[in-house]
Every structure is written in structure tokens, then in C-alpha cells.
């Protein structure tokens, strides 16, 4: 960590991240809570969870606060968000391990240092992956999650193309929500948040590295609920269904 970075107020950036994300997802905290409720009813007291595409660690933070005997591994490829997570949350008493890895590289799983985990959780992230990569990732999770373990994905799991009215309503509601938060409420949106990061000298090198890694990637994949569910069943998850929903924002739970 550079001198400048050691003076950075990481907690401030983590808080700003949470506020920015909640502008897009007003029920973000409720969605986390339902995911953790599912763990409380399926996991033993002590268990290991993977926070997949963790960003600055929203799931890990909440999971480790709620389950004092759990351990978490947080994986992401964004050096800026990882630095914010590590700087603000640290290791949470040696229970949180951070891993920098690209989920699009097949070998990411080998650097985890675990052959199996009890649970995998992800939020607002897997739609970044092209569909073939998502399907391959689910195949890998089929091996990584132990028998009886669970996978929880909280994200926009899109309506199928033939459900035109559902798709239109979900998009309209999302647009209205964003207008309310970012135009009327003048909250900081994704673009302004990243602009503010660019104005932070301590993060300059990390931001350049982020741009090198992510700029060439497309982020507008819209995998449908059916595609997620079919790919998970194909990967060996026996029971797969939605446990929470607000339009196309859902939690999909899969039991291995
Ligand atoms: C919108 S953020 C969500 C972060 C966090 N889960 C949350 O809910 O606050 C999406 C995350 O997916 C990560 N991501 C996207 N593609 C990835 C990849 N190929 N490998 C690892 N992480 C990836 C991004 O770096 C980013 O942190």
C-alpha cells in the first residue's frame, strides 16, 4: 500500500458505494437479508462461503456480521473495489480472505485454496459475464459447492423475450426508479461515483489497471431466469427456484 493509499478514507468509499448501488436497487438491503435468511436455515454454525464478484465486499461484510463462526472468501477482478473492500473491512478477525481473480479465466477456482465450499453468494454481478462464460462458471460451481450446499444469486434475472409486457414493465419501473434517485434525488450514480474515484490521487494507478482490465468487455448481457435455472440444473444443482422477486430483480436459490 502506498503512502497516499494508507491515508485514504476507505470506509467513506465503501459507504458511498453502498449508497450508489442502493440508488439502482432500493431493496438492496432486503435482498441481502433474504439471502442470509436462507443461509441461517441451511448452514451449520460454522461454514465457508464464497462471495463471488464481491466488489468491495457487501455480502462478506453482512454475512460475517450475522454469522460469527463463518468464514468468507471474497473474489473479484477489480483492483479499485478490492482495495476499498480490503482497506475498510480488512480480514474481519481472520475470517475474510480476499482473492483477485478473473472469473472469465478457467483457472480462477484453483487459486481459491479450497476444493469445496458450503455456499456461494453473488449480487448484481453475473450479468457482466457473456452467456457461454456464465454457463461454464455454473459448471465449476457444481463441483465447488458441496452436496447439500447452496448457491444464491441476487441480480436482474431477465424475463424471456416472449414475455414482452413483463420485460417492458420491468424496464419502465427501473427507469423511473433511477430517475427518482439520480435526477430528482440528485444522488450519485455509477458514472459520478467512478468520476469521484478518478479525482482521488491515491487510486490513480489502480483505476488505470481497472480500465485496462475491464474497458474492452461488454457488460450488457441479459441472461434470462430460464437460462440461469437450466444452466444450474445442468451443473448438478438439484432444486432451483426464485425465493425473492421485485420485477426482474430476484434471488435465485440452487441446492446442490
Ligand atoms: C455492480 S458490482 C457488484 C459488487 C457486489 N457484489 C455488490 O453487490 O456490491 C459487479 C462486480 O462484478 C465484478 N466482476 C465483473 N466481471 C468479473 C470477472 N470477470 N471476474 C471477477 N469479477 C468480476 C466487478 O468487478 C464488480 O465488482
PDB file of C-alpha atoms and ligand atoms in Angstrom:
ATOM      1  CA  UNK A   1       0.000   0.000   0.000  1.00  0.00           C
ATOM      2  CA  UNK A   2       1.420   3.421  -0.989  1.00  0.00           C
ATOM      3  CA  UNK A   3       1.708   6.340   1.442  1.00  0.00           C
ATOM      4  CA  UNK A   4      -1.214   8.089  -0.213  1.00  0.00           C
ATOM      5  CA  UNK A   5      -3.308   4.928  -0.043  1.00  0.00           C
ATOM      6  CA  UNK A   6      -2.634   4.482   3.662  1.00  0.00           C
ATOM      7  CA  UNK A   7      -4.252   7.909   4.192  1.00  0.00           C
ATOM      8  CA  UNK A   8      -7.319   7.069   2.119  1.00  0.00           C
ATOM      9  CA  UNK A   9     -10.650   7.001   3.935  1.00  0.00           C
ATOM     10  CA  UNK A  10     -11.694   3.546   2.708  1.00  0.00           C
ATOM     11  CA  UNK A  11     -14.816   3.432   4.896  1.00  0.00           C
ATOM     12  CA  UNK A  12     -16.039   6.608   3.224  1.00  0.00           C
ATOM     13  CA  UNK A  13     -15.710   4.986  -0.218  1.00  0.00           C
ATOM     14  CA  UNK A  14     -17.421   1.808   0.943  1.00  0.00           C
ATOM     15  CA  UNK A  15     -20.334   3.828   2.292  1.00  0.00           C
ATOM     16  CA  UNK A  16     -20.544   5.813  -0.958  1.00  0.00           C
ATOM     17  CA  UNK A  17     -20.551   2.556  -2.923  1.00  0.00           C
ATOM     18  CA  UNK A  18     -23.466   1.195  -0.869  1.00  0.00           C
ATOM     19  CA  UNK A  19     -25.455   4.425  -1.315  1.00  0.00           C
ATOM     20  CA  UNK A  20     -24.769   4.475  -5.082  1.00  0.00           C
ATOM     21  CA  UNK A  21     -25.811   0.826  -5.514  1.00  0.00           C
ATOM     22  CA  UNK A  22     -28.973   1.378  -3.463  1.00  0.00           C
ATOM     23  CA  UNK A  23     -29.979   4.131  -5.890  1.00  0.00           C
ATOM     24  CA  UNK A  24     -30.370   1.391  -8.509  1.00  0.00           C
ATOM     25  CA  UNK A  25     -31.774  -1.148  -6.040  1.00  0.00           C
ATOM     26  CA  UNK A  26     -33.902   0.419  -3.305  1.00  0.00           C
ATOM     27  CA  UNK A  27     -34.491  -3.048  -1.801  1.00  0.00           C
ATOM     28  CA  UNK A  28     -30.801  -3.998  -1.867  1.00  0.00           C
ATOM     29  CA  UNK A  29     -30.604  -4.489   1.917  1.00  0.00           C
ATOM     30  CA  UNK A  30     -33.789  -6.566   1.979  1.00  0.00           C
ATOM     31  CA  UNK A  31     -32.347  -8.737  -0.800  1.00  0.00           C
ATOM     32  CA  UNK A  32     -29.137  -9.308   1.233  1.00  0.00           C
ATOM     33  CA  UNK A  33     -31.228 -10.134   4.272  1.00  0.00           C
ATOM     34  CA  UNK A  34     -33.280 -12.774   2.459  1.00  0.00           C
ATOM     35  CA  UNK A  35     -30.082 -14.386   1.125  1.00  0.00           C
ATOM     36  CA  UNK A  36     -28.686 -14.555   4.657  1.00  0.00           C
ATOM     37  CA  UNK A  37     -32.030 -15.874   5.979  1.00  0.00           C
ATOM     38  CA  UNK A  38     -31.635 -18.778   3.539  1.00  0.00           C
ATOM     39  CA  UNK A  39     -28.157 -19.478   4.976  1.00  0.00           C
ATOM     40  CA  UNK A  40     -29.427 -19.319   8.548  1.00  0.00           C
ATOM     41  CA  UNK A  41     -31.856 -22.147   7.784  1.00  0.00           C
ATOM     42  CA  UNK A  42     -29.491 -24.355   5.756  1.00  0.00           C
ATOM     43  CA  UNK A  43     -25.953 -23.929   7.143  1.00  0.00           C
ATOM     44  CA  UNK A  44     -24.293 -25.360  10.254  1.00  0.00           C
ATOM     45  CA  UNK A  45     -22.970 -22.840  12.818  1.00  0.00           C
ATOM     46  CA  UNK A  46     -19.531 -22.853  11.228  1.00  0.00           C
ATOM     47  CA  UNK A  47     -19.373 -22.761   7.429  1.00  0.00           C
ATOM     48  CA  UNK A  48     -17.382 -21.382   4.495  1.00  0.00           C
ATOM     49  CA  UNK A  49     -18.971 -19.119   1.903  1.00  0.00           C
ATOM     50  CA  UNK A  50     -17.707 -17.633  -1.336  1.00  0.00           C
ATOM     51  CA  UNK A  51     -18.652 -14.026  -2.205  1.00  0.00           C
ATOM     52  CA  UNK A  52     -18.463 -14.183  -5.998  1.00  0.00           C
ATOM     53  CA  UNK A  53     -17.665 -10.915  -7.844  1.00  0.00           C
ATOM     54  CA  UNK A  54     -17.662  -9.295  -4.399  1.00  0.00           C
ATOM     55  CA  UNK A  55     -16.834  -5.679  -5.327  1.00  0.00           C
ATOM     56  CA  UNK A  56     -15.905  -4.018  -2.018  1.00  0.00           C
ATOM     57  CA  UNK A  57     -17.413  -6.942  -0.095  1.00  0.00           C
ATOM     58  CA  UNK A  58     -21.053  -6.111   0.654  1.00  0.00           C
ATOM     59  CA  UNK A  59     -22.060  -9.768   1.055  1.00  0.00           C
ATOM     60  CA  UNK A  60     -18.970 -10.757   3.052  1.00  0.00           C
ATOM     61  CA  UNK A  61     -19.400  -7.864   5.462  1.00  0.00           C
ATOM     62  CA  UNK A  62     -23.059  -8.642   6.184  1.00  0.00           C
ATOM     63  CA  UNK A  63     -22.574 -12.422   6.258  1.00  0.00           C
ATOM     64  CA  UNK A  64     -19.674 -12.314   8.727  1.00  0.00           C
ATOM     65  CA  UNK A  65     -21.519  -9.849  10.965  1.00  0.00           C
ATOM     66  CA  UNK A  66     -24.556 -12.105  11.093  1.00  0.00           C
ATOM     67  CA  UNK A  67     -22.723 -15.471  11.406  1.00  0.00           C
ATOM     68  CA  UNK A  68     -19.851 -15.095  13.906  1.00  0.00           C
ATOM     69  CA  UNK A  69     -18.445 -18.600  13.270  1.00  0.00           C
ATOM     70  CA  UNK A  70     -18.478 -18.372   9.455  1.00  0.00           C
ATOM     71  CA  UNK A  71     -15.573 -17.742   7.069  1.00  0.00           C
ATOM     72  CA  UNK A  72     -15.781 -15.951   3.760  1.00  0.00           C
ATOM     73  CA  UNK A  73     -13.674 -15.802   0.600  1.00  0.00           C
ATOM     74  CA  UNK A  74     -14.288 -12.693  -1.483  1.00  0.00           C
ATOM     75  CA  UNK A  75     -13.313 -12.853  -5.177  1.00  0.00           C
ATOM     76  CA  UNK A  76     -13.218 -10.021  -7.700  1.00  0.00           C
ATOM     77  CA  UNK A  77     -11.059  -8.752 -10.579  1.00  0.00           C
ATOM     78  CA  UNK A  78     -11.464  -5.010  -9.996  1.00  0.00           C
ATOM     79  CA  UNK A  79      -8.369  -3.659  -8.205  1.00  0.00           C
ATOM     80  CA  UNK A  80     -10.154  -0.456  -7.092  1.00  0.00           C
ATOM     81  CA  UNK A  81     -13.135  -2.188  -5.494  1.00  0.00           C
ATOM     82  CA  UNK A  82     -10.868  -4.811  -3.899  1.00  0.00           C
ATOM     83  CA  UNK A  83      -8.695  -2.070  -2.392  1.00  0.00           C
ATOM     84  CA  UNK A  84     -11.772  -0.347  -0.942  1.00  0.00           C
ATOM     85  CA  UNK A  85     -13.006  -3.643   0.496  1.00  0.00           C
ATOM     86  CA  UNK A  86      -9.652  -4.623   1.961  1.00  0.00           C
ATOM     87  CA  UNK A  87      -8.983  -1.112   3.259  1.00  0.00           C
ATOM     88  CA  UNK A  88     -12.340  -0.797   5.001  1.00  0.00           C
ATOM     89  CA  UNK A  89     -13.156  -4.351   6.131  1.00  0.00           C
ATOM     90  CA  UNK A  90      -9.674  -5.885   6.460  1.00  0.00           C
ATOM     91  CA  UNK A  91      -9.881  -9.580   7.358  1.00  0.00           C
ATOM     92  CA  UNK A  92     -12.750  -9.227   9.863  1.00  0.00           C
ATOM     93  CA  UNK A  93     -10.809 -11.103  12.536  1.00  0.00           C
ATOM     94  CA  UNK A  94      -9.069 -13.507  10.138  1.00  0.00           C
ATOM     95  CA  UNK A  95     -12.395 -14.731   8.791  1.00  0.00           C
ATOM     96  CA  UNK A  96     -12.320 -12.913   5.437  1.00  0.00           C
ATOM     97  CA  UNK A  97      -9.881 -13.739   2.636  1.00  0.00           C
ATOM     98  CA  UNK A  98      -9.657 -11.536  -0.483  1.00  0.00           C
ATOM     99  CA  UNK A  99      -8.751 -13.035  -3.842  1.00  0.00           C
ATOM    100  CA  UNK A 100      -8.026 -11.134  -7.027  1.00  0.00           C
ATOM    101  CA  UNK A 101      -9.119 -13.321  -9.936  1.00  0.00           C
ATOM    102  CA  UNK A 102     -10.888 -13.079 -13.278  1.00  0.00           C
ATOM    103  CA  UNK A 103     -13.956 -15.323 -13.363  1.00  0.00           C
ATOM    104  CA  UNK A 104     -13.546 -15.460 -17.139  1.00  0.00           C
ATOM    105  CA  UNK A 105     -10.244 -17.343 -16.735  1.00  0.00           C
ATOM    106  CA  UNK A 106     -10.975 -21.048 -16.195  1.00  0.00           C
ATOM    107  CA  UNK A 107      -8.189 -21.300 -13.594  1.00  0.00           C
ATOM    108  CA  UNK A 108      -9.746 -18.819 -11.111  1.00  0.00           C
ATOM    109  CA  UNK A 109     -11.055 -21.658  -8.977  1.00  0.00           C
ATOM    110  CA  UNK A 110      -7.597 -23.128  -8.390  1.00  0.00           C
ATOM    111  CA  UNK A 111      -6.356 -20.011  -6.616  1.00  0.00           C
ATOM    112  CA  UNK A 112      -9.166 -20.148  -4.050  1.00  0.00           C
ATOM    113  CA  UNK A 113      -7.266 -22.606  -1.891  1.00  0.00           C
ATOM    114  CA  UNK A 114     -10.487 -24.577  -1.176  1.00  0.00           C
ATOM    115  CA  UNK A 115     -11.673 -27.665  -3.033  1.00  0.00           C
ATOM    116  CA  UNK A 116     -15.241 -27.297  -1.705  1.00  0.00           C
ATOM    117  CA  UNK A 117     -17.346 -24.634  -0.011  1.00  0.00           C
ATOM    118  CA  UNK A 118     -20.716 -24.743   1.761  1.00  0.00           C
ATOM    119  CA  UNK A 119     -22.285 -21.775  -0.007  1.00  0.00           C
ATOM    120  CA  UNK A 120     -21.683 -19.386  -2.906  1.00  0.00           C
ATOM    121  CA  UNK A 121     -23.397 -15.988  -2.979  1.00  0.00           C
ATOM    122  CA  UNK A 122     -23.346 -13.293  -5.631  1.00  0.00           C
ATOM    123  CA  UNK A 123     -25.151  -9.965  -6.132  1.00  0.00           C
ATOM    124  CA  UNK A 124     -25.546  -7.597  -9.088  1.00  0.00           C
ATOM    125  CA  UNK A 125     -22.607  -9.130 -10.890  1.00  0.00           C
ATOM    126  CA  UNK A 126     -23.020 -12.232 -13.015  1.00  0.00           C
ATOM    127  CA  UNK A 127     -24.876 -10.358 -15.789  1.00  0.00           C
ATOM    128  CA  UNK A 128     -21.406  -8.947 -16.601  1.00  0.00           C
ATOM    129  CA  UNK A 129     -20.357 -12.335 -17.979  1.00  0.00           C
ATOM    130  CA  UNK A 130     -21.050 -13.425 -21.567  1.00  0.00           C
ATOM    131  CA  UNK A 131     -23.545 -16.301 -21.587  1.00  0.00           C
ATOM    132  CA  UNK A 132     -21.045 -19.037 -22.505  1.00  0.00           C
ATOM    133  CA  UNK A 133     -18.801 -17.900 -19.618  1.00  0.00           C
ATOM    134  CA  UNK A 134     -21.760 -17.864 -17.223  1.00  0.00           C
ATOM    135  CA  UNK A 135     -22.655 -21.438 -18.163  1.00  0.00           C
ATOM    136  CA  UNK A 136     -19.039 -22.538 -17.673  1.00  0.00           C
ATOM    137  CA  UNK A 137     -18.909 -20.753 -14.306  1.00  0.00           C
ATOM    138  CA  UNK A 138     -22.033 -22.626 -13.164  1.00  0.00           C
ATOM    139  CA  UNK A 139     -20.394 -25.921 -14.199  1.00  0.00           C
ATOM    140  CA  UNK A 140     -17.458 -25.002 -11.958  1.00  0.00           C
ATOM    141  CA  UNK A 141     -19.797 -24.128  -9.074  1.00  0.00           C
ATOM    142  CA  UNK A 142     -21.399 -27.559  -9.487  1.00  0.00           C
ATOM    143  CA  UNK A 143     -18.043 -29.051  -8.402  1.00  0.00           C
ATOM    144  CA  UNK A 144     -17.157 -26.387  -5.839  1.00  0.00           C
ATOM    145  CA  UNK A 145     -20.387 -26.398  -3.790  1.00  0.00           C
ATOM    146  CA  UNK A 146     -20.597 -29.492  -1.574  1.00  0.00           C
ATOM    147  CA  UNK A 147     -23.574 -31.807  -1.737  1.00  0.00           C
ATOM    148  CA  UNK A 148     -26.422 -30.124   0.170  1.00  0.00           C
ATOM    149  CA  UNK A 149     -24.706 -26.738  -0.114  1.00  0.00           C
ATOM    150  CA  UNK A 150     -26.374 -23.760  -1.783  1.00  0.00           C
ATOM    151  CA  UNK A 151     -25.851 -21.083  -4.404  1.00  0.00           C
ATOM    152  CA  UNK A 152     -27.693 -17.766  -4.151  1.00  0.00           C
ATOM    153  CA  UNK A 153     -27.693 -15.231  -6.963  1.00  0.00           C
ATOM    154  CA  UNK A 154     -29.318 -11.818  -6.402  1.00  0.00           C
ATOM    155  CA  UNK A 155     -29.423  -9.976  -9.706  1.00  0.00           C
ATOM    156  CA  UNK A 156     -31.575  -8.917 -12.641  1.00  0.00           C
ATOM    157  CA  UNK A 157     -32.614 -12.322 -13.984  1.00  0.00           C
ATOM    158  CA  UNK A 158     -34.392 -11.182 -17.083  1.00  0.00           C
ATOM    159  CA  UNK A 159     -37.811 -12.129 -18.391  1.00  0.00           C
ATOM    160  CA  UNK A 160     -37.785 -14.248 -21.561  1.00  0.00           C
ATOM    161  CA  UNK A 161     -38.191 -12.388 -24.880  1.00  0.00           C
ATOM    162  CA  UNK A 162     -41.749 -13.711 -25.406  1.00  0.00           C
ATOM    163  CA  UNK A 163     -42.855 -12.045 -22.125  1.00  0.00           C
ATOM    164  CA  UNK A 164     -42.825  -8.663 -23.855  1.00  0.00           C
ATOM    165  CA  UNK A 165     -45.161  -6.921 -21.417  1.00  0.00           C
ATOM    166  CA  UNK A 166     -43.229  -8.189 -18.387  1.00  0.00           C
ATOM    167  CA  UNK A 167     -39.961  -7.009 -19.939  1.00  0.00           C
ATOM    168  CA  UNK A 168     -41.400  -3.587 -20.786  1.00  0.00           C
ATOM    169  CA  UNK A 169     -42.853  -3.065 -17.300  1.00  0.00           C
ATOM    170  CA  UNK A 170     -39.640  -4.150 -15.566  1.00  0.00           C
ATOM    171  CA  UNK A 171     -37.571  -1.740 -17.725  1.00  0.00           C
ATOM    172  CA  UNK A 172     -40.046   1.129 -17.158  1.00  0.00           C
ATOM    173  CA  UNK A 173     -40.048   0.654 -13.396  1.00  0.00           C
ATOM    174  CA  UNK A 174     -36.240   0.517 -13.352  1.00  0.00           C
ATOM    175  CA  UNK A 175     -36.002   3.731 -15.411  1.00  0.00           C
ATOM    176  CA  UNK A 176     -38.495   5.503 -13.129  1.00  0.00           C
ATOM    177  CA  UNK A 177     -36.595   4.322 -10.068  1.00  0.00           C
ATOM    178  CA  UNK A 178     -33.280   5.599 -11.452  1.00  0.00           C
ATOM    179  CA  UNK A 179     -34.815   8.959 -12.419  1.00  0.00           C
ATOM    180  CA  UNK A 180     -36.209   9.329  -8.935  1.00  0.00           C
ATOM    181  CA  UNK A 181     -32.868   8.549  -7.292  1.00  0.00           C
ATOM    182  CA  UNK A 182     -30.385  10.196  -9.621  1.00  0.00           C
ATOM    183  CA  UNK A 183     -32.297  13.055 -11.283  1.00  0.00           C
ATOM    184  CA  UNK A 184     -34.920  14.146  -8.734  1.00  0.00           C
ATOM    185  CA  UNK A 185     -32.941  12.979  -5.690  1.00  0.00           C
ATOM    186  CA  UNK A 186     -29.587  14.103  -7.168  1.00  0.00           C
ATOM    187  CA  UNK A 187     -27.935  11.002  -5.719  1.00  0.00           C
ATOM    188  CA  UNK A 188     -24.542   9.947  -7.001  1.00  0.00           C
ATOM    189  CA  UNK A 189     -24.899   7.437  -9.842  1.00  0.00           C
ATOM    190  CA  UNK A 190     -22.376   4.874 -11.204  1.00  0.00           C
ATOM    191  CA  UNK A 191     -20.749   7.387 -13.566  1.00  0.00           C
ATOM    192  CA  UNK A 192     -20.368  10.131 -10.936  1.00  0.00           C
ATOM    193  CA  UNK A 193     -19.071   7.617  -8.390  1.00  0.00           C
ATOM    194  CA  UNK A 194     -16.322   6.475 -10.771  1.00  0.00           C
ATOM    195  CA  UNK A 195     -15.565  10.116 -11.648  1.00  0.00           C
ATOM    196  CA  UNK A 196     -15.085  10.849  -7.945  1.00  0.00           C
ATOM    197  CA  UNK A 197     -12.718   7.847  -7.721  1.00  0.00           C
ATOM    198  CA  UNK A 198     -10.759   9.282 -10.666  1.00  0.00           C
ATOM    199  CA  UNK A 199     -10.319  12.507  -8.680  1.00  0.00           C
ATOM    200  CA  UNK A 200      -8.689  10.592  -5.797  1.00  0.00           C
ATOM    201  CA  UNK A 201      -4.886  10.642  -6.454  1.00  0.00           C
ATOM    202  CA  UNK A 202      -4.271   7.577  -4.246  1.00  0.00           C
ATOM    203  CA  UNK A 203      -6.399   5.454  -6.560  1.00  0.00           C
ATOM    204  CA  UNK A 204      -4.941   6.608  -9.886  1.00  0.00           C
ATOM    205  CA  UNK A 205      -2.756   3.558 -10.592  1.00  0.00           C
ATOM    206  CA  UNK A 206      -5.469   1.110  -9.527  1.00  0.00           C
ATOM    207  CA  UNK A 207      -8.024   2.871 -11.706  1.00  0.00           C
ATOM    208  CA  UNK A 208      -5.704   2.667 -14.718  1.00  0.00           C
ATOM    209  CA  UNK A 209      -5.313  -1.055 -14.107  1.00  0.00           C
ATOM    210  CA  UNK A 210      -9.099  -1.411 -13.790  1.00  0.00           C
ATOM    211  CA  UNK A 211      -9.593   0.344 -17.119  1.00  0.00           C
ATOM    212  CA  UNK A 212      -7.014  -1.904 -18.767  1.00  0.00           C
ATOM    213  CA  UNK A 213      -8.856  -4.995 -17.485  1.00  0.00           C
ATOM    214  CA  UNK A 214     -12.485  -4.012 -18.000  1.00  0.00           C
ATOM    215  CA  UNK A 215     -12.676  -1.434 -20.817  1.00  0.00           C
ATOM    216  CA  UNK A 216     -12.690  -4.000 -23.663  1.00  0.00           C
ATOM    217  CA  UNK A 217     -15.541  -6.000 -22.081  1.00  0.00           C
ATOM    218  CA  UNK A 218     -19.180  -5.795 -22.941  1.00  0.00           C
ATOM    219  CA  UNK A 219     -21.464  -5.548 -19.916  1.00  0.00           C
ATOM    220  CA  UNK A 220     -24.898  -5.626 -21.489  1.00  0.00           C
ATOM    221  CA  UNK A 221     -25.659  -9.347 -21.341  1.00  0.00           C
ATOM    222  CA  UNK A 222     -29.224 -10.089 -20.336  1.00  0.00           C
ATOM    223  CA  UNK A 223     -29.398 -13.780 -19.386  1.00  0.00           C
ATOM    224  CA  UNK A 224     -32.962 -14.847 -18.641  1.00  0.00           C
ATOM    225  CA  UNK A 225     -34.175 -16.538 -15.489  1.00  0.00           C
ATOM    226  CA  UNK A 226     -34.741 -19.709 -17.533  1.00  0.00           C
ATOM    227  CA  UNK A 227     -31.174 -19.693 -18.798  1.00  0.00           C
ATOM    228  CA  UNK A 228     -29.757 -19.352 -15.265  1.00  0.00           C
ATOM    229  CA  UNK A 229     -32.025 -22.101 -13.925  1.00  0.00           C
ATOM    230  CA  UNK A 230     -31.320 -24.525 -16.804  1.00  0.00           C
ATOM    231  CA  UNK A 231     -27.549 -23.962 -16.564  1.00  0.00           C
ATOM    232  CA  UNK A 232     -27.614 -24.594 -12.806  1.00  0.00           C
ATOM    233  CA  UNK A 233     -29.623 -27.815 -13.197  1.00  0.00           C
ATOM    234  CA  UNK A 234     -27.203 -28.927 -15.897  1.00  0.00           C
ATOM    235  CA  UNK A 235     -24.347 -28.228 -13.456  1.00  0.00           C
ATOM    236  CA  UNK A 236     -25.822 -30.630 -10.876  1.00  0.00           C
ATOM    237  CA  UNK A 237     -27.963 -28.361  -8.686  1.00  0.00           C
ATOM    238  CA  UNK A 238     -31.000 -30.475  -7.795  1.00  0.00           C
ATOM    239  CA  UNK A 239     -33.516 -27.801  -6.725  1.00  0.00           C
ATOM    240  CA  UNK A 240     -33.557 -24.390  -8.366  1.00  0.00           C
ATOM    241  CA  UNK A 241     -36.133 -21.631  -7.924  1.00  0.00           C
ATOM    242  CA  UNK A 242     -36.730 -17.957  -7.126  1.00  0.00           C
ATOM    243  CA  UNK A 243     -37.053 -17.132  -3.417  1.00  0.00           C
ATOM    244  CA  UNK A 244     -37.500 -13.332  -3.684  1.00  0.00           C
ATOM    245  CA  UNK A 245     -38.515 -11.017  -6.504  1.00  0.00           C
ATOM    246  CA  UNK A 246     -39.209  -7.407  -7.412  1.00  0.00           C
ATOM    247  CA  UNK A 247     -39.905  -7.301 -11.150  1.00  0.00           C
ATOM    248  CA  UNK A 248     -36.849  -8.930 -12.746  1.00  0.00           C
ATOM    249  CA  UNK A 249     -34.651  -8.331  -9.710  1.00  0.00           C
ATOM    250  CA  UNK A 250     -34.661 -11.747  -8.000  1.00  0.00           C
ATOM    251  CA  UNK A 251     -32.822 -14.125  -5.783  1.00  0.00           C
ATOM    252  CA  UNK A 252     -32.351 -17.479  -7.427  1.00  0.00           C
ATOM    253  CA  UNK A 253     -31.521 -20.259  -4.980  1.00  0.00           C
ATOM    254  CA  UNK A 254     -29.975 -23.547  -6.090  1.00  0.00           C
ATOM    255  CA  UNK A 255     -29.403 -26.557  -3.839  1.00  0.00           C
ATOM    256  CA  UNK A 256     -26.517 -28.878  -4.787  1.00  0.00           C
TER     257      UNK A 256
HETATM  258  C1  LIG B   1     -22.051  -3.987  -9.597  1.00  0.00           C
HETATM  259  S1  LIG B   1     -20.687  -4.780  -8.878  1.00  0.00           S
HETATM  260  C2  LIG B   1     -21.422  -5.695  -7.543  1.00  0.00           C
HETATM  261  C3  LIG B   1     -20.459  -5.891  -6.410  1.00  0.00           C
HETATM  262  C4  LIG B   1     -21.049  -6.505  -5.137  1.00  0.00           C
HETATM  263  N1  LIG B   1     -21.425  -7.887  -5.352  1.00  0.00           N
HETATM  264  C5  LIG B   1     -22.226  -5.691  -4.613  1.00  0.00           C
HETATM  265  O1  LIG B   1     -23.370  -6.155  -4.690  1.00  0.00           O
HETATM  266  O2  LIG B   1     -21.991  -4.588  -4.118  1.00  0.00           O
HETATM  267  C6  LIG B   1     -20.249  -6.049 -10.067  1.00  0.00           C
HETATM  268  C7  LIG B   1     -18.919  -6.714  -9.716  1.00  0.00           C
HETATM  269  O3  LIG B   1     -18.654  -7.797 -10.609  1.00  0.00           O
HETATM  270  C8  LIG B   1     -17.241  -7.832 -10.782  1.00  0.00           C
HETATM  271  N2  LIG B   1     -16.895  -8.601 -11.976  1.00  0.00           N
HETATM  272  C9  LIG B   1     -17.371  -8.421 -13.234  1.00  0.00           C
HETATM  273  N3  LIG B   1     -16.764  -9.286 -14.078  1.00  0.00           N
HETATM  274  C10 LIG B   1     -15.897 -10.014 -13.331  1.00  0.00           C
HETATM  275  C11 LIG B   1     -14.973 -11.049 -13.635  1.00  0.00           C
HETATM  276  N4  LIG B   1     -14.813 -11.490 -14.869  1.00  0.00           N
HETATM  277  N5  LIG B   1     -14.244 -11.574 -12.635  1.00  0.00           N
HETATM  278  C12 LIG B   1     -14.383 -11.123 -11.363  1.00  0.00           C
HETATM  279  N6  LIG B   1     -15.230 -10.137 -11.014  1.00  0.00           N
HETATM  280  C13 LIG B   1     -15.979  -9.585 -11.988  1.00  0.00           C
HETATM  281  C14 LIG B   1     -16.895  -6.360 -10.927  1.00  0.00           C
HETATM  282  O4  LIG B   1     -15.519  -6.134 -10.769  1.00  0.00           O
HETATM  283  C15 LIG B   1     -17.736  -5.756  -9.820  1.00  0.00           C
HETATM  284  O5  LIG B   1     -17.061  -5.745  -8.599  1.00  0.00           O
END
